PDB file of C-alpha atoms in Angstrom:
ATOM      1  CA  UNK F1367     103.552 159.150  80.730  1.00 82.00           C
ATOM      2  CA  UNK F1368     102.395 161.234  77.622  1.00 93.00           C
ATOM      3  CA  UNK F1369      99.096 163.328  76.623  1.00 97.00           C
ATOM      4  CA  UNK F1370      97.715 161.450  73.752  1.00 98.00           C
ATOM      5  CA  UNK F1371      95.289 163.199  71.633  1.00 98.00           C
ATOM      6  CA  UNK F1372      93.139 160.883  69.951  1.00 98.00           C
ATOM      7  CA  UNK F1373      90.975 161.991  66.796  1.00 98.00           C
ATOM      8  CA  UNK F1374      87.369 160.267  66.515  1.00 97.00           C
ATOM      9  CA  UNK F1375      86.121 159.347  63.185  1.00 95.00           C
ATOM     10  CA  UNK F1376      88.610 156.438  61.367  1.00 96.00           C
ATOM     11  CA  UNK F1377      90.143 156.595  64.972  1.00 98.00           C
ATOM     12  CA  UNK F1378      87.742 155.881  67.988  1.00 98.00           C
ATOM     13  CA  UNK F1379      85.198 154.799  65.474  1.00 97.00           C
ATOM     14  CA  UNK F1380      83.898 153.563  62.344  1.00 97.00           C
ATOM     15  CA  UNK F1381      81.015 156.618  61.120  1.00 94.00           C
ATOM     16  CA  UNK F1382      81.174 155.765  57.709  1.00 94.00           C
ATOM     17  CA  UNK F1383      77.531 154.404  57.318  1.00 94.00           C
ATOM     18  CA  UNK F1384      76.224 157.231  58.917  1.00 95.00           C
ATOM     19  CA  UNK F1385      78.416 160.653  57.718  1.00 94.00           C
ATOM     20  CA  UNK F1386      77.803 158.587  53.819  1.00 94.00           C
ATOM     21  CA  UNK F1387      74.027 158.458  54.283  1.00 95.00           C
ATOM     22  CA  UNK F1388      74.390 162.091  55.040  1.00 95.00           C
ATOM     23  CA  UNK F1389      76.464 163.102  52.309  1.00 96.00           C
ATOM     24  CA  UNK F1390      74.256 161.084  50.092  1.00 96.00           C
ATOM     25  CA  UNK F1391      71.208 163.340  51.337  1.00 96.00           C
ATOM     26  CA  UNK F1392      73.181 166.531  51.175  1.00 97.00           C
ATOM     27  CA  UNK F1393      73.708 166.106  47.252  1.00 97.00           C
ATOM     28  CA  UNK F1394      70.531 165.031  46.800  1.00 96.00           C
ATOM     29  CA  UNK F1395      68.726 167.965  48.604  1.00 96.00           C
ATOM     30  CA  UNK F1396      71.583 170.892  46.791  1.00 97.00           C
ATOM     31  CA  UNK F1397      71.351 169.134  43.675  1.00 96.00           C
ATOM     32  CA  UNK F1398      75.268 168.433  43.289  1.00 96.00           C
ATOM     33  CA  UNK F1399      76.537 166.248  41.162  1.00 94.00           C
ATOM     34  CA  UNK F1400      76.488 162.623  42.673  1.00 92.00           C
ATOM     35  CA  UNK F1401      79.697 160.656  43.544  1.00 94.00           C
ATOM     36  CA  UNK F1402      80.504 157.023  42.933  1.00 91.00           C
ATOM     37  CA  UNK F1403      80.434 155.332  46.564  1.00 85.00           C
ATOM     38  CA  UNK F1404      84.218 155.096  47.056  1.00 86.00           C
ATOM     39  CA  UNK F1405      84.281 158.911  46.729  1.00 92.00           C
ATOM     40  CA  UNK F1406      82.438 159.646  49.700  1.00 93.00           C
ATOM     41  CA  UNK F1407      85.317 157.885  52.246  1.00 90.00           C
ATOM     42  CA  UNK F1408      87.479 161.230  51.160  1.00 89.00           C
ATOM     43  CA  UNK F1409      85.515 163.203  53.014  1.00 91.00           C
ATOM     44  CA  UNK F1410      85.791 161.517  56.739  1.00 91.00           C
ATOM     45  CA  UNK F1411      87.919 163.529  59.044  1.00 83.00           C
ATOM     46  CA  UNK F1412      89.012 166.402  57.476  1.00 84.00           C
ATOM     47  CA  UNK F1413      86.631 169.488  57.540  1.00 83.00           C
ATOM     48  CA  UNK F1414      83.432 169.796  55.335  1.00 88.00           C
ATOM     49  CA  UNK F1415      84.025 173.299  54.644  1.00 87.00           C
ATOM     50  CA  UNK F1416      87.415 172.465  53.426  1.00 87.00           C
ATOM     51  CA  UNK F1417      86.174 169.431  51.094  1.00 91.00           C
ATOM     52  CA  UNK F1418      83.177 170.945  49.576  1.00 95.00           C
ATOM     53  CA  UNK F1419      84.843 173.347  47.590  1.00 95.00           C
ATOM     54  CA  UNK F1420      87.459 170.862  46.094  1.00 94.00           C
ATOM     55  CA  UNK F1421      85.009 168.013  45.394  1.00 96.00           C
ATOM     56  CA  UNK F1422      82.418 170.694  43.890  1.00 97.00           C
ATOM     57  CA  UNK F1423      84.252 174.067  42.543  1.00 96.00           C
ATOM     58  CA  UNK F1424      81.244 175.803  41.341  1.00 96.00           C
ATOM     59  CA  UNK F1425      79.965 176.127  45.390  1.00 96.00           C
ATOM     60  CA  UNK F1426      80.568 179.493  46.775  1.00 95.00           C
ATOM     61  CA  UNK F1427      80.657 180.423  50.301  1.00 93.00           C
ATOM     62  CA  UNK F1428      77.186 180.726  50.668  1.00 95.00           C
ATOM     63  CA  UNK F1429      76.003 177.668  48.797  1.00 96.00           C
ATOM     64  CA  UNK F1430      78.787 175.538  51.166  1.00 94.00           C
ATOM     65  CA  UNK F1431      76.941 176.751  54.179  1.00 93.00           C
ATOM     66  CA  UNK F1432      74.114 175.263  52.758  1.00 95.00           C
ATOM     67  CA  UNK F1433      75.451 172.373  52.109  1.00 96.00           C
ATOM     68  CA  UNK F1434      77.008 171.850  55.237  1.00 93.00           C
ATOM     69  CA  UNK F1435      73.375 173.154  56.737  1.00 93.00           C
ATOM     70  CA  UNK F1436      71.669 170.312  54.908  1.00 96.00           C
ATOM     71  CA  UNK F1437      73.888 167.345  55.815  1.00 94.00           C
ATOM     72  CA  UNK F1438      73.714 168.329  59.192  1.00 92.00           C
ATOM     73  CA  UNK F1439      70.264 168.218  59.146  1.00 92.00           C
ATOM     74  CA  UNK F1440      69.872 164.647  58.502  1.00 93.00           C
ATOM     75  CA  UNK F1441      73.625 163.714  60.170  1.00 92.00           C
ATOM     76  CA  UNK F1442      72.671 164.556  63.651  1.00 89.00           C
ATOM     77  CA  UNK F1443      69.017 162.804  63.178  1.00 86.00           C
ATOM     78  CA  UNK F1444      69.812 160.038  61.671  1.00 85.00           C
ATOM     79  CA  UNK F1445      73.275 159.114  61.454  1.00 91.00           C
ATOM     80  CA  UNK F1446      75.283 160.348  64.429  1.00 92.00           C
ATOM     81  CA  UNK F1447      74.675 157.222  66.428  1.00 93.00           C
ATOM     82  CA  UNK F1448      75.686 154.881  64.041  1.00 94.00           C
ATOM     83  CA  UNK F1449      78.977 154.862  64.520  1.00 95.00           C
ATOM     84  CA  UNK F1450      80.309 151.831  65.902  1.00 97.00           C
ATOM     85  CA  UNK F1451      83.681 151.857  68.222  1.00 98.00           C
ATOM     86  CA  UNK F1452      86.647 149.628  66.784  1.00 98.00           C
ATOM     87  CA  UNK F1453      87.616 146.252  68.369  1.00 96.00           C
ATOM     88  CA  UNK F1454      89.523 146.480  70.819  1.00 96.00           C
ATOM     89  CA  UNK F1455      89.639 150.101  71.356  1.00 97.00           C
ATOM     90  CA  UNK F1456      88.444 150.510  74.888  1.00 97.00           C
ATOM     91  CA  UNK F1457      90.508 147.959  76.193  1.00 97.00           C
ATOM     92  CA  UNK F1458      93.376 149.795  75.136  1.00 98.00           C
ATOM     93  CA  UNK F1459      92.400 153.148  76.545  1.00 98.00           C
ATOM     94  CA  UNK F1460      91.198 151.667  79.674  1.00 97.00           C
ATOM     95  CA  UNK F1461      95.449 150.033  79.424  1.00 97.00           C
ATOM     96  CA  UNK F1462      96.607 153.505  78.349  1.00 97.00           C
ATOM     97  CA  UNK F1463      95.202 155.269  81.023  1.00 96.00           C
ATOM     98  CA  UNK F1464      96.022 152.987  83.833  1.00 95.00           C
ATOM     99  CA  UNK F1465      99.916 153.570  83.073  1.00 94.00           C
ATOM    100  CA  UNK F1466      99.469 156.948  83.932  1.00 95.00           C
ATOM    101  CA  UNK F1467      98.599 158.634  80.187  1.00 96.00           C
ATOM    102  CA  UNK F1468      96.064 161.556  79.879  1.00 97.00           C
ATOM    103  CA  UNK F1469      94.208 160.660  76.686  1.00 98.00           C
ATOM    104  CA  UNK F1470      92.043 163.651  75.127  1.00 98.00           C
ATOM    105  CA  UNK F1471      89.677 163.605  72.030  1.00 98.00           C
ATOM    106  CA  UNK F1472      90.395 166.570  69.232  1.00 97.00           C
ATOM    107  CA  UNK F1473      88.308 166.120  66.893  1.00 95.00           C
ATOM    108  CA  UNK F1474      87.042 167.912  63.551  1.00 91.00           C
ATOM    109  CA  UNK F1475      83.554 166.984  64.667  1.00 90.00           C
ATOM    110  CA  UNK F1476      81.589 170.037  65.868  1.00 90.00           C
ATOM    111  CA  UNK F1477      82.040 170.135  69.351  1.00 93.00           C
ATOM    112  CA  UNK F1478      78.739 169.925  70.485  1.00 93.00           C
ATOM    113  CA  UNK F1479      78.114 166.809  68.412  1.00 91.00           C
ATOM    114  CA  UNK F1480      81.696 165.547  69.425  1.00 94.00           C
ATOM    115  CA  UNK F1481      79.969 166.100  73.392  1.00 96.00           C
ATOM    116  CA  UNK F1482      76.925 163.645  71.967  1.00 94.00           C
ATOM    117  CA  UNK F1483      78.725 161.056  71.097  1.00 95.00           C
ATOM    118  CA  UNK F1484      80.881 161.362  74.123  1.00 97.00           C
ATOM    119  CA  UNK F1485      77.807 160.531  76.156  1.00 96.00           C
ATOM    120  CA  UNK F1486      76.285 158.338  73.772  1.00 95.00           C
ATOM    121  CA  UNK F1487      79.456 155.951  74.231  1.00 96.00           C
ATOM    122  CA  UNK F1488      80.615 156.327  77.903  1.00 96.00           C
ATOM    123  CA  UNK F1489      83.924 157.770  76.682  1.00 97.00           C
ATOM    124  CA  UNK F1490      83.963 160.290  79.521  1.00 96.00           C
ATOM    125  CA  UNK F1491      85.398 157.196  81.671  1.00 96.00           C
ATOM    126  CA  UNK F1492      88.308 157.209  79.291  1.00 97.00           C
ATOM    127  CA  UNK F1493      88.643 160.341  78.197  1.00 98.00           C
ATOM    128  CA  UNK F1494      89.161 163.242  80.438  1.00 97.00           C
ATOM    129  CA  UNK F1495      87.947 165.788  77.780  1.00 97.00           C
ATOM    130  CA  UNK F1496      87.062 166.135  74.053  1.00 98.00           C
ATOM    131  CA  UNK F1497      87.915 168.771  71.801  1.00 97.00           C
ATOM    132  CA  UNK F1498      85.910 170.237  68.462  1.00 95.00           C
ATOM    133  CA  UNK F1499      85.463 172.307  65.829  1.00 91.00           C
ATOM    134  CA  UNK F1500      83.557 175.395  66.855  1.00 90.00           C
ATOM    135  CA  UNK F1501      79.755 174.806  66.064  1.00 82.00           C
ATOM    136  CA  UNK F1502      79.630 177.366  63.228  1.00 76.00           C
ATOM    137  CA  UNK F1503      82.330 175.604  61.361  1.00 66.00           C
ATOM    138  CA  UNK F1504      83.753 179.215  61.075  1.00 71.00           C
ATOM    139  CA  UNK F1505      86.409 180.149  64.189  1.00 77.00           C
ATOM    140  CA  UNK F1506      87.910 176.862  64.530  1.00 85.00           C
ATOM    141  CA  UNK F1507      87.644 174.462  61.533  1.00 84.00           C
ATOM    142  CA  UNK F1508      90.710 172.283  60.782  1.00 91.00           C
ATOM    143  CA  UNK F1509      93.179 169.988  63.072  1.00 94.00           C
ATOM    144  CA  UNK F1510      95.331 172.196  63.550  1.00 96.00           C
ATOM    145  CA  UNK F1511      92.922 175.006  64.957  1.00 95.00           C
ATOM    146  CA  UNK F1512      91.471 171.979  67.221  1.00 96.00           C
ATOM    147  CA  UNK F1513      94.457 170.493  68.545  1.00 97.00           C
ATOM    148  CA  UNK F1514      95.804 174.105  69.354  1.00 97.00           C
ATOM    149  CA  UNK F1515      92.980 175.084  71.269  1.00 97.00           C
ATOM    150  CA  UNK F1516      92.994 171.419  72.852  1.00 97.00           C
ATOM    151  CA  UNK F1517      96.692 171.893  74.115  1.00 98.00           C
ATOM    152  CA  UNK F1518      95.560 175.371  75.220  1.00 97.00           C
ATOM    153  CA  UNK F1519      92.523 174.239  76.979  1.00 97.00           C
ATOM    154  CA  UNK F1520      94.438 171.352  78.782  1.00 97.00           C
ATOM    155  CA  UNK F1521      97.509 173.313  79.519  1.00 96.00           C
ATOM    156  CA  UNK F1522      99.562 170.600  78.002  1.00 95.00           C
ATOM    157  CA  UNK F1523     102.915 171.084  76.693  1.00 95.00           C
ATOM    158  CA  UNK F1524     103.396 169.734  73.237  1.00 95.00           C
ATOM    159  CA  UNK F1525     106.783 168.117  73.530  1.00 93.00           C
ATOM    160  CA  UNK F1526     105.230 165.703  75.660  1.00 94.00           C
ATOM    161  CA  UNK F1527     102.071 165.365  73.125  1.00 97.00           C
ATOM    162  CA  UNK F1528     101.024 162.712  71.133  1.00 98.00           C
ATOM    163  CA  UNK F1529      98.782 163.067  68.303  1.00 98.00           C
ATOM    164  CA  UNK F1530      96.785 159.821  67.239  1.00 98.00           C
ATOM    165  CA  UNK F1531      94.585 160.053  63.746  1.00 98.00           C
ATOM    166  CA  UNK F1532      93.776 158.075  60.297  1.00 97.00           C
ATOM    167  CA  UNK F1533      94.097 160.925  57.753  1.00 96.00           C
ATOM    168  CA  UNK F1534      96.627 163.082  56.627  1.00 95.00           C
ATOM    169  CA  UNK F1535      95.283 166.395  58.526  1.00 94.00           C
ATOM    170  CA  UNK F1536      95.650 164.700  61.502  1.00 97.00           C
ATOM    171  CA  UNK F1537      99.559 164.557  60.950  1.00 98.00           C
ATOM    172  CA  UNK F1538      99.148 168.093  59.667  1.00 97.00           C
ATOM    173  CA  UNK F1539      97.725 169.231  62.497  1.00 97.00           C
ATOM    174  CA  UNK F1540     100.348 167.645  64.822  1.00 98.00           C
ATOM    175  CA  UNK F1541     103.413 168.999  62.990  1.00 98.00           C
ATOM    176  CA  UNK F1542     101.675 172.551  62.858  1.00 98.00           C
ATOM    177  CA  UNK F1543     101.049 172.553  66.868  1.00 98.00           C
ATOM    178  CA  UNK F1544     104.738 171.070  67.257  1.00 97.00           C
ATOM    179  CA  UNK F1545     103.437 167.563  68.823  1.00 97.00           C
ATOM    180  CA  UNK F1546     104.639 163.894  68.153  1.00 98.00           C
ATOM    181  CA  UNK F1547     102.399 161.902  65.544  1.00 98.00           C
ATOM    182  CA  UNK F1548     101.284 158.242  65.462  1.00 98.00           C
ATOM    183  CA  UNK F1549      99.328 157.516  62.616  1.00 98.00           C
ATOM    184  CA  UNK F1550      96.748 154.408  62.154  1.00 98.00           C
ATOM    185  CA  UNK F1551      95.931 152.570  59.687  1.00 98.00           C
ATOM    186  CA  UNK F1552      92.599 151.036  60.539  1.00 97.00           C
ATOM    187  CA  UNK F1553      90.585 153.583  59.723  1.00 96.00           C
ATOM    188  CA  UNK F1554      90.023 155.774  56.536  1.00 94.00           C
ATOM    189  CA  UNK F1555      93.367 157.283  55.331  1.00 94.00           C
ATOM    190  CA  UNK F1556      96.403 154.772  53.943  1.00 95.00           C
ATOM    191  CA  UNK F1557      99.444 154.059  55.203  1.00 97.00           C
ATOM    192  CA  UNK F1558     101.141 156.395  52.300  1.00 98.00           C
ATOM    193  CA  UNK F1559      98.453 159.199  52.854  1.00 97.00           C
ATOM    194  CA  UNK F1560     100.020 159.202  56.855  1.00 98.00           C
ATOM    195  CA  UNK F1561     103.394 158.393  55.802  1.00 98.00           C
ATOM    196  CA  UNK F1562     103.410 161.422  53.104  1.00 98.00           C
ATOM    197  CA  UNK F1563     101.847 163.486  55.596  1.00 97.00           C
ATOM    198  CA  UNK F1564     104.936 162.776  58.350  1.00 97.00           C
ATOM    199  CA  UNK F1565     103.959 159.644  60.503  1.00 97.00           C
ATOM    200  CA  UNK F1566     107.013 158.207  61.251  1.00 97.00           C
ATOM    201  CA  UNK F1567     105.071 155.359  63.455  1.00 98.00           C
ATOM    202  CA  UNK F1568     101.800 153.309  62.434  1.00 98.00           C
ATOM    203  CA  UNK F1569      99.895 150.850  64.148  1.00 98.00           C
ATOM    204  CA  UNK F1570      97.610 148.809  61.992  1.00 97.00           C
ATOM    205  CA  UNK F1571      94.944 148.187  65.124  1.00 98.00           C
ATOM    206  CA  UNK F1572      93.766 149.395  68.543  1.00 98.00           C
ATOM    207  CA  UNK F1573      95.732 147.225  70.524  1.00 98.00           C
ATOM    208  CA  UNK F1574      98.985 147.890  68.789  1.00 98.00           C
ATOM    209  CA  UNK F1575      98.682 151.792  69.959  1.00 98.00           C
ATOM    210  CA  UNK F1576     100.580 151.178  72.949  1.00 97.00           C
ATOM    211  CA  UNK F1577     103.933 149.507  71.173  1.00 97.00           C
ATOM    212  CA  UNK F1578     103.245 152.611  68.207  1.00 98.00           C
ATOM    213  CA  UNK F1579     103.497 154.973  71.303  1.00 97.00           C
ATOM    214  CA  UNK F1580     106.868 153.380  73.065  1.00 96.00           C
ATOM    215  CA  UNK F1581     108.563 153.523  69.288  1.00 97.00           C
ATOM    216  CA  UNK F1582     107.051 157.340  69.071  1.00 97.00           C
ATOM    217  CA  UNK F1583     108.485 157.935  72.514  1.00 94.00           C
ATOM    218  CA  UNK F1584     111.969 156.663  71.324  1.00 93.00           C
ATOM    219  CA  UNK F1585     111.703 158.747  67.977  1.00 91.00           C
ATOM    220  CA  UNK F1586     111.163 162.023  70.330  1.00 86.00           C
ATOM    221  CA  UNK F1587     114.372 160.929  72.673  1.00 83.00           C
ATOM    222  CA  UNK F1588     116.892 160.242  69.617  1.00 78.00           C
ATOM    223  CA  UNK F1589     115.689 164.030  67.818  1.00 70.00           C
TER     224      UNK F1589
END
């Protein structure tokens, strides 16, 4: 038995169509410079108040508020609940959980938007709690702030921790809060981006999360 800690978007689901659309609209309403389509994929996972800067150098803190402020806007009205769970994916929770895991959600996601699409998607069955960024995007912002406050909140010791993402932060965030890391490769990040970032284990779908987790668990037992 292990406490999995599974990240959302690349992970639970596919939110590209709707966190692109709301790029798209935040550069159109700040007036930043536009990005080819491909460009926009960098930004799912990891924090927007960590991208913003590095995509557009001339924002300061201020004008990345508004930024943030603006996608946000049209994010939570129109593209939240387009996100569409992978194949697959609940059959291997409901699998997961029925041999005795405890499978969490820590997530980049505000958490009060995390909580919405919680509900939205009946996760709460699965899942016995989901973990977020703080809603200002201020206090608790990156992976590894989340997944320390997650293992805080759920009293879980790492060395018995799994964490399960699709970009490189995710890993980060796992090695910083002293978990194991399974990395997958069905969602947004590369099988180089995880590897580089210290995922010794991949699994290339939903339903090969379980065999990634038994050659994670004998990683942890040789080390």
């Amino acid at each position: 038995m292990a406490t999995l800690f599974f990240d959302f978007d690349g992970t639970v689901a596919d939110s590209e169509a709707g966190i692109v659309a709301g790029l798209k609209y935040m550069v159109q309403d700040r007036g930043l410079r536009p990005l080819d389509n491909s460009a926009y994929v960098q930004f799912i996972g990891p924090a927007l108040v960590d991208m913003l800067p590095k995509v557009w150098p001339e924002l300061d803190d201020v004008e990345v508020k508004r930024a943030i402020d603006a996608f946000h806007h049209d994010y939570e009205e129109e593209g939240l609940y387009q996100a569409k769970l992978y194949p697959k994916f609940l059959d291997t929770m409901a699998n997961l959980k029925q041999q005795g895991d405890q499978l969490y959600i820590a997530s980049a996601k505000p958490e009060t938007m995390l909580h919405r699409l919680v509900k939205h998607f009946s996760l709460d069955q699965y899942f016995a709690g989901a973990y977020g960024a703080s809603d200002d995007e201020q206090t608790r912002v990156t992976k590894t702030d989340v997944l320390a406050y997650a293992l805080k909140a759920t009293q879980t010791d790492p060395a018995v921790s799994v964490m399960i993402g699709d970009r490189a932060n995710d890993m980060t965030g796992g090695l910083d809060n002293h978990v194991q890391l399974l990395g997958v490769t069905y969602g947004f990040g590369s099988a180089k981006e995880l590897q580089d970032a210290g995922a010794k284990v991949l699994a290339d779908k939903p339903e090969a999360i379980p065999e990634g987790l038994k050659k994670v668990a004998k990683l942890s037992a040789k080390s």
